[in-house]
Tab-separated table of C-alpha atoms in Angstrom:
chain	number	residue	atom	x	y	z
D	1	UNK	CA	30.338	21.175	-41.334
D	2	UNK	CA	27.560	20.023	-39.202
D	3	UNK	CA	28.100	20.651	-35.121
D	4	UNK	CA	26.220	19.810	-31.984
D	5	UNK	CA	25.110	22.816	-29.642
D	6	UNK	CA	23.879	21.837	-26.798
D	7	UNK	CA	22.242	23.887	-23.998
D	8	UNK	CA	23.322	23.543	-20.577
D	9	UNK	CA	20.365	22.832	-18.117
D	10	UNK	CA	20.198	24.644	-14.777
D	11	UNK	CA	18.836	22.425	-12.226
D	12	UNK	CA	18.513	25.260	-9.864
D	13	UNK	CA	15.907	26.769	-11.424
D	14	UNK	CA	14.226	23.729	-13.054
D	15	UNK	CA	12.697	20.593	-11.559
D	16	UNK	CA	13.719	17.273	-12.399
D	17	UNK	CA	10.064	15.279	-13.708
D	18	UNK	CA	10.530	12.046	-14.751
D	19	UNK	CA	7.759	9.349	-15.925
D	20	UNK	CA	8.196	5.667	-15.665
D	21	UNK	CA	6.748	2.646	-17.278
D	22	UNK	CA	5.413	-0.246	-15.012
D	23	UNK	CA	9.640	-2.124	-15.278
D	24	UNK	CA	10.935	1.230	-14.540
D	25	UNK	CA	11.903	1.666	-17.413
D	26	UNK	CA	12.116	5.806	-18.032
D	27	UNK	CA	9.160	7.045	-20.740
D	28	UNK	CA	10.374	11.106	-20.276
D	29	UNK	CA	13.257	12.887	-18.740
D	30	UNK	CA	12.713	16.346	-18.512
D	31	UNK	CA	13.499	19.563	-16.138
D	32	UNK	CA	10.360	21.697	-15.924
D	33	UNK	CA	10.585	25.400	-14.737
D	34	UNK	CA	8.749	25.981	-11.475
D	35	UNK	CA	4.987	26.676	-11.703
D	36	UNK	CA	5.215	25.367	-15.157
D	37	UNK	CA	3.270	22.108	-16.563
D	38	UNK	CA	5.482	18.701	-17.703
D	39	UNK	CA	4.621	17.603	-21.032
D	40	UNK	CA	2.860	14.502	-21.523
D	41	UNK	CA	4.604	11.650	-22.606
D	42	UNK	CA	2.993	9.185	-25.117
D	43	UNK	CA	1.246	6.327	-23.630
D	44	UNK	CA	3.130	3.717	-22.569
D	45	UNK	CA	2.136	-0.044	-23.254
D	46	UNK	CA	2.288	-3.172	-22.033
D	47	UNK	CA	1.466	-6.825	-23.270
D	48	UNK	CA	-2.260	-7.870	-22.062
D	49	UNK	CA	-2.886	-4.724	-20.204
D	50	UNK	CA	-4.372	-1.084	-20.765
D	51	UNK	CA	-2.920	2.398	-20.220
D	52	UNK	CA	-5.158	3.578	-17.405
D	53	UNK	CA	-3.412	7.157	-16.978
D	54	UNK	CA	-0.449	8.457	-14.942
D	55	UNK	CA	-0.141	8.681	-11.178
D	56	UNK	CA	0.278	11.158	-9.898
D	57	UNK	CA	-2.025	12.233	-12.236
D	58	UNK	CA	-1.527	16.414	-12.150
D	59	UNK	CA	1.786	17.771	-13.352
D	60	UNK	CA	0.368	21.169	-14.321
D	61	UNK	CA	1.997	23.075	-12.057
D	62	UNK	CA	5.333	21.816	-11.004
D	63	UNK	CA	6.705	22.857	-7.717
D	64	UNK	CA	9.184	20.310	-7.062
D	65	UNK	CA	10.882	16.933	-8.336
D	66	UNK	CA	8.593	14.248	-9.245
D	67	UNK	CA	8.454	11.094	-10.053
D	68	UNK	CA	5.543	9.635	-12.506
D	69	UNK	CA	4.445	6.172	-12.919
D	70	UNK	CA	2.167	4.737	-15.423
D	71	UNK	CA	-0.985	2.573	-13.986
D	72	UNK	CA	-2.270	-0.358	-16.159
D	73	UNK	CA	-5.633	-2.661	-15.904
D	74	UNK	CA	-5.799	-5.734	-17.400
D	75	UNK	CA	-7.282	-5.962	-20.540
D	76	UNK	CA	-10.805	-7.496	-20.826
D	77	UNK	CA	-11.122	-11.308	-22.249
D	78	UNK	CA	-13.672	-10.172	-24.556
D	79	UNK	CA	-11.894	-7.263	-26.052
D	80	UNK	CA	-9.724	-9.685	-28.321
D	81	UNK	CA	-12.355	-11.196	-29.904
D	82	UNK	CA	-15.093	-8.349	-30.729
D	83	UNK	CA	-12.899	-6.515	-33.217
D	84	UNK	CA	-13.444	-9.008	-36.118
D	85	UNK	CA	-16.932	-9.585	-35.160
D	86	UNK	CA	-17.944	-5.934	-35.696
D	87	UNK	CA	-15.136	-4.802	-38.350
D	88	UNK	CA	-15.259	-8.152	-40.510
D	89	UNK	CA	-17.096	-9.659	-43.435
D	90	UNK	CA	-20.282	-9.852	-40.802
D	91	UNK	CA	-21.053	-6.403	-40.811
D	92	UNK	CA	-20.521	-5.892	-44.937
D	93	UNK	CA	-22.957	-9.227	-46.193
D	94	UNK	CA	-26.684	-8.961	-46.998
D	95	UNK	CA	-27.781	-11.619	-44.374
D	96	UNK	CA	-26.242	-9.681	-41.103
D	97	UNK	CA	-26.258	-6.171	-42.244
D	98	UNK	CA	-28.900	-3.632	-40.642
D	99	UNK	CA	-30.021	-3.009	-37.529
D	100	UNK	CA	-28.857	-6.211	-35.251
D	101	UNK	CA	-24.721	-4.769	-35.774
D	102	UNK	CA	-25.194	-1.254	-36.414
D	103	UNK	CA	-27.220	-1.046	-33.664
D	104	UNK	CA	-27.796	-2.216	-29.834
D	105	UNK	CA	-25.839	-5.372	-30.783
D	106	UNK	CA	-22.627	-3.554	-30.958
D	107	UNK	CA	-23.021	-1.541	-28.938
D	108	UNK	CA	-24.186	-3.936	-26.089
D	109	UNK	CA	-20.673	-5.805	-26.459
D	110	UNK	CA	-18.678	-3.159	-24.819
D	111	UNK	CA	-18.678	-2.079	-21.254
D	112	UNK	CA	-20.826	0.563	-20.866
D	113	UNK	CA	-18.476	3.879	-18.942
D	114	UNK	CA	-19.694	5.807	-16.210
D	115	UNK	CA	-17.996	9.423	-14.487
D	116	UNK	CA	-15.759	9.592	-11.431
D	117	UNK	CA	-15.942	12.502	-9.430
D	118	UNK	CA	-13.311	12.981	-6.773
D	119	UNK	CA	-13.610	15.836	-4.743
D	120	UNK	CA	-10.166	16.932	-2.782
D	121	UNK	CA	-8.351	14.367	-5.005
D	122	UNK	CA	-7.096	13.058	-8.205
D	123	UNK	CA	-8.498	10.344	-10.273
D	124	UNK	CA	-12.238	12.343	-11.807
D	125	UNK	CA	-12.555	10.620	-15.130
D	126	UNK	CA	-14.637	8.369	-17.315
D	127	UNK	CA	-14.188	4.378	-16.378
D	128	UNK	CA	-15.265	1.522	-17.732
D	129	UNK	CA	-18.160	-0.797	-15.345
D	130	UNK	CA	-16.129	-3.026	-13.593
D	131	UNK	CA	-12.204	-1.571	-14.278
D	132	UNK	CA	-10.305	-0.334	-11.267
D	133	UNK	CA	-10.411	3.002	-10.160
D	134	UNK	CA	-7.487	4.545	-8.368
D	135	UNK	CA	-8.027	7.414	-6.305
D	136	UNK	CA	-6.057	9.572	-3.851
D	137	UNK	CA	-6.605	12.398	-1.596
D	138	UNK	CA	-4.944	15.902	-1.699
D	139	UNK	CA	-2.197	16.962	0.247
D	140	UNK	CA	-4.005	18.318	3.978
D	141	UNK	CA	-3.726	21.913	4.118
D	142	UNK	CA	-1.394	23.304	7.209
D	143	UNK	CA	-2.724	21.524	10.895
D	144	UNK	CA	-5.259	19.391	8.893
D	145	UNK	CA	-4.510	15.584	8.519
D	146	UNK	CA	-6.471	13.523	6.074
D	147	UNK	CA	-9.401	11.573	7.600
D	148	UNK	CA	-11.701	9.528	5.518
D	149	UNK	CA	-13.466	9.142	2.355
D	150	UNK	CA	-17.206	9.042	2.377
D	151	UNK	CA	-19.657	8.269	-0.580
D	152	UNK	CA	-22.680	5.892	-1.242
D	153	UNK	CA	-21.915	5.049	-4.818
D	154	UNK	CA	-18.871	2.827	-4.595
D	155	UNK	CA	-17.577	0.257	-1.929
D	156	UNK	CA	-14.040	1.237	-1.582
D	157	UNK	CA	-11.057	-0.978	-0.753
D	158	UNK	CA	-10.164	1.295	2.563
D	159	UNK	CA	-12.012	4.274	3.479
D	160	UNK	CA	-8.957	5.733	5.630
D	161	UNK	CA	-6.278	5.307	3.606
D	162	UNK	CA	-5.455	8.866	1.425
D	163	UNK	CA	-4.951	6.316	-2.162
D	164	UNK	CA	-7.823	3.874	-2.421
D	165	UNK	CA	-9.450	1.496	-4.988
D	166	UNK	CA	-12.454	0.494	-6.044
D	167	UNK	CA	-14.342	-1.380	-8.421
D	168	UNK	CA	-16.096	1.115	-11.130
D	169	UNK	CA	-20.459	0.378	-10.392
D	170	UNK	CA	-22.876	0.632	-13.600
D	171	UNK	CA	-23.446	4.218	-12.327
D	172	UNK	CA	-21.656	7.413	-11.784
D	173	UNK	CA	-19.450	8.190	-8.232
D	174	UNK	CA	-18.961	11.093	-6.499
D	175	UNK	CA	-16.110	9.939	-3.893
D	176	UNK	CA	-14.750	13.271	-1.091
D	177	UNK	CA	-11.584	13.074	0.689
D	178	UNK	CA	-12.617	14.605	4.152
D	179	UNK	CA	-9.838	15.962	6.598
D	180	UNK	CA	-9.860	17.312	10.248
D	181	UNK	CA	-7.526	19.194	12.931
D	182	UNK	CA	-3.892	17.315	13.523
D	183	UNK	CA	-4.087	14.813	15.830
D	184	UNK	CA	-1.032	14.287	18.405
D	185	UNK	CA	0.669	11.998	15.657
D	186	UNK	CA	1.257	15.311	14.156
D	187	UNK	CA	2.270	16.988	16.756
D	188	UNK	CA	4.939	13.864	17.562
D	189	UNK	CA	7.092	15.073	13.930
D	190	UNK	CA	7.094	18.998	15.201
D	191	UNK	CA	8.807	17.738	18.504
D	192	UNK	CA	5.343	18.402	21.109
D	193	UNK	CA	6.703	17.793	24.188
D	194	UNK	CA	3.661	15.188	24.826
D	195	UNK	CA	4.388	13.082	22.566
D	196	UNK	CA	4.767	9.373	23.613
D	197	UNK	CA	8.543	8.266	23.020
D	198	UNK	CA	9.295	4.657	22.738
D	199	UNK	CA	12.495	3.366	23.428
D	200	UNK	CA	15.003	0.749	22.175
D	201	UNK	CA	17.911	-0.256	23.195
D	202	UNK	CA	21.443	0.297	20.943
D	203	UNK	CA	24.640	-0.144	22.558
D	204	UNK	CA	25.082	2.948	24.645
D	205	UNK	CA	22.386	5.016	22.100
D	206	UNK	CA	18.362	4.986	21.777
D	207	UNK	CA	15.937	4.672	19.683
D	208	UNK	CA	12.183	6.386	19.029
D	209	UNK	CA	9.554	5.561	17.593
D	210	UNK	CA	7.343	8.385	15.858
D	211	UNK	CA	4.196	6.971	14.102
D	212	UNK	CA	2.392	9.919	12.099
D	213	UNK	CA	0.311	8.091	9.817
D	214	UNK	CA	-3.698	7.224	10.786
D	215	UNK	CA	-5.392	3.459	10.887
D	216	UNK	CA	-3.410	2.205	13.986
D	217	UNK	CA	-5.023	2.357	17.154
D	218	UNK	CA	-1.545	1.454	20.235
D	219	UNK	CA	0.710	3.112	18.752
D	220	UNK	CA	2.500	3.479	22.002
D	221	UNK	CA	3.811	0.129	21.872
D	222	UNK	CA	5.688	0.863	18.712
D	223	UNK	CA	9.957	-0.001	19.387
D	224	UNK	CA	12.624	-0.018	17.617
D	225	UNK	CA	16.382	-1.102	18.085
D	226	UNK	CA	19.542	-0.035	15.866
D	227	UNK	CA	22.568	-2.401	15.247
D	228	UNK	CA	26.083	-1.064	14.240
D	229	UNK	CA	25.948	2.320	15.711
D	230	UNK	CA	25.865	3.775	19.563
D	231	UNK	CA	23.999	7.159	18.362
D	232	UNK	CA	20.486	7.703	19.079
D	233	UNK	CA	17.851	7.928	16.091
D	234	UNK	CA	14.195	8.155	15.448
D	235	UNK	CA	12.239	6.240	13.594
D	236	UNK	CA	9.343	8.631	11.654
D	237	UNK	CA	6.393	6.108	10.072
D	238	UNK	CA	5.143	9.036	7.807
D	239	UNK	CA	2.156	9.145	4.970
D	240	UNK	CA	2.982	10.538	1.529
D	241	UNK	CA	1.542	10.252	-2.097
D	242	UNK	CA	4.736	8.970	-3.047
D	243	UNK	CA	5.143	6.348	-0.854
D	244	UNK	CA	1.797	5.413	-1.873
D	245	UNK	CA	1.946	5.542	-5.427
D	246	UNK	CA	5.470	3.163	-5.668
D	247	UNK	CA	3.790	1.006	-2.978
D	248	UNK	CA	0.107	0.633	-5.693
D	249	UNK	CA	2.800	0.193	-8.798
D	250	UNK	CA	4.810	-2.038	-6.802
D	251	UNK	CA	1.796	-3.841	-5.608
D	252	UNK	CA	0.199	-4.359	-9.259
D	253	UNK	CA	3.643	-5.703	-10.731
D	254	UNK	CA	3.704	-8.525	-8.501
D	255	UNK	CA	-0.285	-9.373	-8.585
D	256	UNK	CA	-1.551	-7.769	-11.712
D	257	UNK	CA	-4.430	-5.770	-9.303
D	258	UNK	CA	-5.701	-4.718	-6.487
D	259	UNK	CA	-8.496	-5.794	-6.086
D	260	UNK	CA	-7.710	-9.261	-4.040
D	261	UNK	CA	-5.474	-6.920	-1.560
D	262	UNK	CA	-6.127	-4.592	1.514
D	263	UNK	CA	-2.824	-2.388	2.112
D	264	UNK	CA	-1.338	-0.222	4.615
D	265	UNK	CA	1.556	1.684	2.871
D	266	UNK	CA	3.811	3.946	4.465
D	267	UNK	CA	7.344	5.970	4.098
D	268	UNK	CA	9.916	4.875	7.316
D	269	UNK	CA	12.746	6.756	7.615
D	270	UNK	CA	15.454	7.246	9.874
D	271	UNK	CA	16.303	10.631	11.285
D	272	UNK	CA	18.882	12.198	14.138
D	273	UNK	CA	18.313	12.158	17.854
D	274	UNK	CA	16.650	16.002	17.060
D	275	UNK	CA	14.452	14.508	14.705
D	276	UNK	CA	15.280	17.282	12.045
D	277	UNK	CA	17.875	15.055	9.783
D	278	UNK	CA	17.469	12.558	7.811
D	279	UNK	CA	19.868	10.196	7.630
D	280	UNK	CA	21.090	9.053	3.769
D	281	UNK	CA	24.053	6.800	4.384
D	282	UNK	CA	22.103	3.645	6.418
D	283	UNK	CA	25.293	1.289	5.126
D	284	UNK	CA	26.424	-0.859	7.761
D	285	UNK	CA	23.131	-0.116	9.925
D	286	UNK	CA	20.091	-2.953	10.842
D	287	UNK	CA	17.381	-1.268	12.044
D	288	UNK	CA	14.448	-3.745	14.118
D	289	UNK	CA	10.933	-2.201	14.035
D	290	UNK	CA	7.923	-3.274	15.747
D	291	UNK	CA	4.943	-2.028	14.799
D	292	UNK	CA	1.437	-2.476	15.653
D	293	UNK	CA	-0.646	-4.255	12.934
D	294	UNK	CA	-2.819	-1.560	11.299
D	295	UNK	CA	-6.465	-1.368	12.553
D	296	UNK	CA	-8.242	-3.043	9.586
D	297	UNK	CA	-5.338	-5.581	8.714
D	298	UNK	CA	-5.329	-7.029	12.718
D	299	UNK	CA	-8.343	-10.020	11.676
D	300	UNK	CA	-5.849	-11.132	9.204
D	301	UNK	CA	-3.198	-12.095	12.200
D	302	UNK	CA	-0.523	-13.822	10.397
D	303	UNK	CA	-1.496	-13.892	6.966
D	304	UNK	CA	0.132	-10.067	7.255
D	305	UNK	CA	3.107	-9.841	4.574
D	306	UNK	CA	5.777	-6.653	5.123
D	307	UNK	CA	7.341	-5.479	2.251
D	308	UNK	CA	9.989	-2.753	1.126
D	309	UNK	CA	9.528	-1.246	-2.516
D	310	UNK	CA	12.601	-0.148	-3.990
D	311	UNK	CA	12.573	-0.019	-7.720
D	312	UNK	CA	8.747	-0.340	-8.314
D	313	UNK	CA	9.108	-4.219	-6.773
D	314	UNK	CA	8.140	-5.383	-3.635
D	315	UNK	CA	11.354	-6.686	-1.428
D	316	UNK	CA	9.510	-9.288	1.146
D	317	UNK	CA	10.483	-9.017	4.781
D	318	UNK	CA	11.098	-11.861	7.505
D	319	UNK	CA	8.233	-11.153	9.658
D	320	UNK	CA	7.594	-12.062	13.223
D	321	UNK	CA	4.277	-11.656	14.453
D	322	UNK	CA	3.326	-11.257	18.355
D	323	UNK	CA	1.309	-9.991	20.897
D	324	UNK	CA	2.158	-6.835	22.793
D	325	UNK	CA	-0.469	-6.090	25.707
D	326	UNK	CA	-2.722	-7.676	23.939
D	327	UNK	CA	-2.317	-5.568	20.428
D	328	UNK	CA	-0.916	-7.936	17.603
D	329	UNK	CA	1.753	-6.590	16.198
D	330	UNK	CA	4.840	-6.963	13.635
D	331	UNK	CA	8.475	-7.324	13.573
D	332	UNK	CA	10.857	-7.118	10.680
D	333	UNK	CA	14.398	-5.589	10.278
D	334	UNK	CA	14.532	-2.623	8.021
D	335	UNK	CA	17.972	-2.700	6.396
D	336	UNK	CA	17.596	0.581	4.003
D	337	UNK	CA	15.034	2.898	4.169
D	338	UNK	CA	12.199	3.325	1.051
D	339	UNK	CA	8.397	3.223	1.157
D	340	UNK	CA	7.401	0.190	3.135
D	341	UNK	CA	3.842	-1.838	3.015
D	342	UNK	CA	1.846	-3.886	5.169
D	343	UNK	CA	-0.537	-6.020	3.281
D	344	UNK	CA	-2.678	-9.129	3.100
D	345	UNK	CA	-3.888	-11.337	-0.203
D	346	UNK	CA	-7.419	-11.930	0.525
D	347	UNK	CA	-7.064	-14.670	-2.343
D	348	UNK	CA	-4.488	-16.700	-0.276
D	349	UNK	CA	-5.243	-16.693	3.075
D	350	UNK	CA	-4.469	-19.134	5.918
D	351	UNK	CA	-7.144	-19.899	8.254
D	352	UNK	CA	-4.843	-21.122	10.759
D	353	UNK	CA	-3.142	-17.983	10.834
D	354	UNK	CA	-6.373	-15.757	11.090
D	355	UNK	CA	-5.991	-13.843	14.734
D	356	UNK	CA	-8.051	-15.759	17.388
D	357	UNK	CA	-8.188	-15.060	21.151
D	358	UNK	CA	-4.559	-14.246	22.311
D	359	UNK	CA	-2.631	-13.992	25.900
D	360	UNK	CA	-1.474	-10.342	26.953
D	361	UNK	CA	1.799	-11.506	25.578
D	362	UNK	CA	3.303	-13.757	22.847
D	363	UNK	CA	1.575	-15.708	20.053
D	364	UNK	CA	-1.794	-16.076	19.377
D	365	UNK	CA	-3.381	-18.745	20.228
D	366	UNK	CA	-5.017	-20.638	17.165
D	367	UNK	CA	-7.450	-23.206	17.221
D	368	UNK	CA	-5.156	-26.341	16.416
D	369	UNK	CA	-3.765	-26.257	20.389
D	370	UNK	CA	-7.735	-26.040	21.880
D	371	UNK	CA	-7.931	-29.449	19.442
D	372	UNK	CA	-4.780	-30.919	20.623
D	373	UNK	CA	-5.511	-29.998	24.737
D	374	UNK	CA	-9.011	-31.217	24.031
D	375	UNK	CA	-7.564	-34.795	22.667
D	376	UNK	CA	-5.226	-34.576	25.804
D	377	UNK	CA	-8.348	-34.131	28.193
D	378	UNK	CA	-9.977	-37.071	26.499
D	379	UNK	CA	-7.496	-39.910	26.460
D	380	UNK	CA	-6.720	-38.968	30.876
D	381	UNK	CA	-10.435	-40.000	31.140
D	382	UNK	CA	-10.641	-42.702	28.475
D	383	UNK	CA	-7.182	-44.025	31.090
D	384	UNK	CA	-8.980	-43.050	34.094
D	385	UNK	CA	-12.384	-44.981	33.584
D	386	UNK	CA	-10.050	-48.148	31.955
D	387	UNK	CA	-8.298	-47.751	35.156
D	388	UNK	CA	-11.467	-48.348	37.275
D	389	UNK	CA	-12.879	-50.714	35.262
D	390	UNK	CA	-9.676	-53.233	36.012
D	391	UNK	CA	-9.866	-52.876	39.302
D	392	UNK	CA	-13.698	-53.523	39.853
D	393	UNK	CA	-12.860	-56.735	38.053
D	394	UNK	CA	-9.708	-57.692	40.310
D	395	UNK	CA	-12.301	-56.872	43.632
């Protein structure tokens, strides 16, 4: 007789690891022991794209549950074709043998690969010139935030945001996450009496706003109101890798890249009036959020898009924009709580709805009404001087 045994796992003692493809479709399930490494899954594919690696990309030493995603670049035109070239009859006949294909000719087809080094972050490697290199910054060490990248090899996509891109130079990069002392946003999460609260309105409850993650500048202005309950809440706008890393996935399965978008992504969450719960169960809750649009993104006035992620897809918000005393901001109504991003496709942009001079309060003010109060001005003189005209002729 053949039997099954099977082993009975003990979560308590192991963490739950599990990698995902780019559909979220599960690659490895596994429970790793704490302190101990996850094992690598074979690479994942997909049509028309490469495996690039796994984000995050240390598993090593598991201290907690994780969750994995596989990164992909789209695979270059010529790749396709230079197989047969170099493998086929071309490289075996009398007339093209020698030096021109076992040589520089070859060799001068593919992309030449240059080193990545990241220091206080993942994503060190070899790349090839002109791929997409994904990079994020460590976690900050107790009363440090993170605060910048520097380096002269590369021109990254955002130099303040902890997960970056760029576009891999013909030359090696040396890229350092840099960090200083917390600022007050975050004191505002361990409850610092000077924090600035900002309050909206529920039935008989309120609501604060607690914005802990760098790149925006007003973040006193930040409200938020909550509909179906009379507690009071607050609202944390946080910075994690995770929220990060589903935001980049999410990002990439809807455009392919990143390289045509500037992003701002964040975790929101809603927590008690002591700020020390989170709460799961949002059913039956509709949370409104107003947020300041982040420093870099504000040029791009209303070509701004807010999205959720949930299940490696982005989940595209209504979105109203407006002025607040004189800081453009967003508002959008947050009806579950995942990793959220503000973003802007630089390869579909609206110049109507790039941010021109604005009022203290309400809309911007965009160039179509200084046209259409000009054309006002002009036909009240073109009347005027008809007007005069007549009666010159009746005198």
């Amino acid at each position: 007789d053949v039997k099954a045994r099977f082993e009975k796992i003990d979560s308590a003692d192991k963490h739950h690891v599990v990698f995902y493809n780019y559909d979220d479709t599960v690659v490895s399930d596994q429970y790793v022991a704490d302190g101990e490494a996850a094992n690598t899954p074979t690479d994942p594919t997909r049509s028309g794209y490469k495996f690039t690696g796994w984000k995050p990309s240390d598993f090593t030493n598991v201290t907690k549950d994780m969750d994995i995603y596989a990164f992909f670049e789209k695979s270059s035109k010529s790749s396709g074709s230079g197989g047969s070239s170099n493998n086929g009859s071309s490289n075996n006949g009398s007339s093209n043998n020698g030096s021109s294909n076992d040589g520089s000719s070859s060799n001068s087809s593919a992309a030449k690969k240059y080193t990545v080094t990241v220091v206080n972050g993942s994503g060190s490697g070899t790349y090839e010139e002109g791929s997409t290199v994904i990079i994020t910054a460590n976690d900050p060490a107790s009363g440090k935030q993170f605060d910048k990248w520097t380096t002269g090899d590369a021109t990254l996509a955002s130099t303040t945001l902890s997960a970056t891109t760029f576009k891999m130079p013909g030359k090696n990069v040396t890229v350092t996450a840099n960090y200083k002392d917390g600022s007050n946003a975050v004191k505002y999460a361990t409850g610092n009496a000077s924090r600035p609260t900002v309050t909206g309105s529920t039935a008989t409850g309120s609501t604060q706003v607690q914005v802990a993650k760098p790149g925006v500048s007003n973040v006193d202005i930040a409200s938020a109101k909550v509909r179906g309950s009379n507690d009071s809440f607050i609202v944390k706008v946080t910075e994690s890798n995770e929220a990060t890393n589903a935001v980049e996935n999410a990002l990439n399965n809807r455009y392919g890249g990143l390289d045509s978008l500037q992003y701002w992504p964040c975790d929101i969450s809603l927590y008690d009036s002591t700020g020390n719960t989170k709460i799961a169960n949002t059913s039956g809750l509709q949370v409104e959020v107003t947020l300041p649009i982040p420093d870099q993104l504000r040029a791009y006035g209303g070509n701004n898009h807010v999205a959720a992620v949930a299940n490696n897809q982005l989940e595209e918000l209504n979105t109203r924009f407006n002025t607040v005393n004189g800081t453009p901001t967003v508002t959008f109504t947050a009806t579950h709580f995942s990793p959220y991003v503000i973003y802007v496709d630089s390869n579909n942009l609206n110049a109507s709805q790039m941010l021109d001079s604005s009022p203290k309060t309400g809309d911007p003010i965009h160039p179509k009404w200084f046209f259409a109060m000009g054309l006002f001005a002009t036909s009240i003189i073109l009347f005027l001087k008809k007007d005069k005209k007549v009666s010159v002729a009746a005198a």
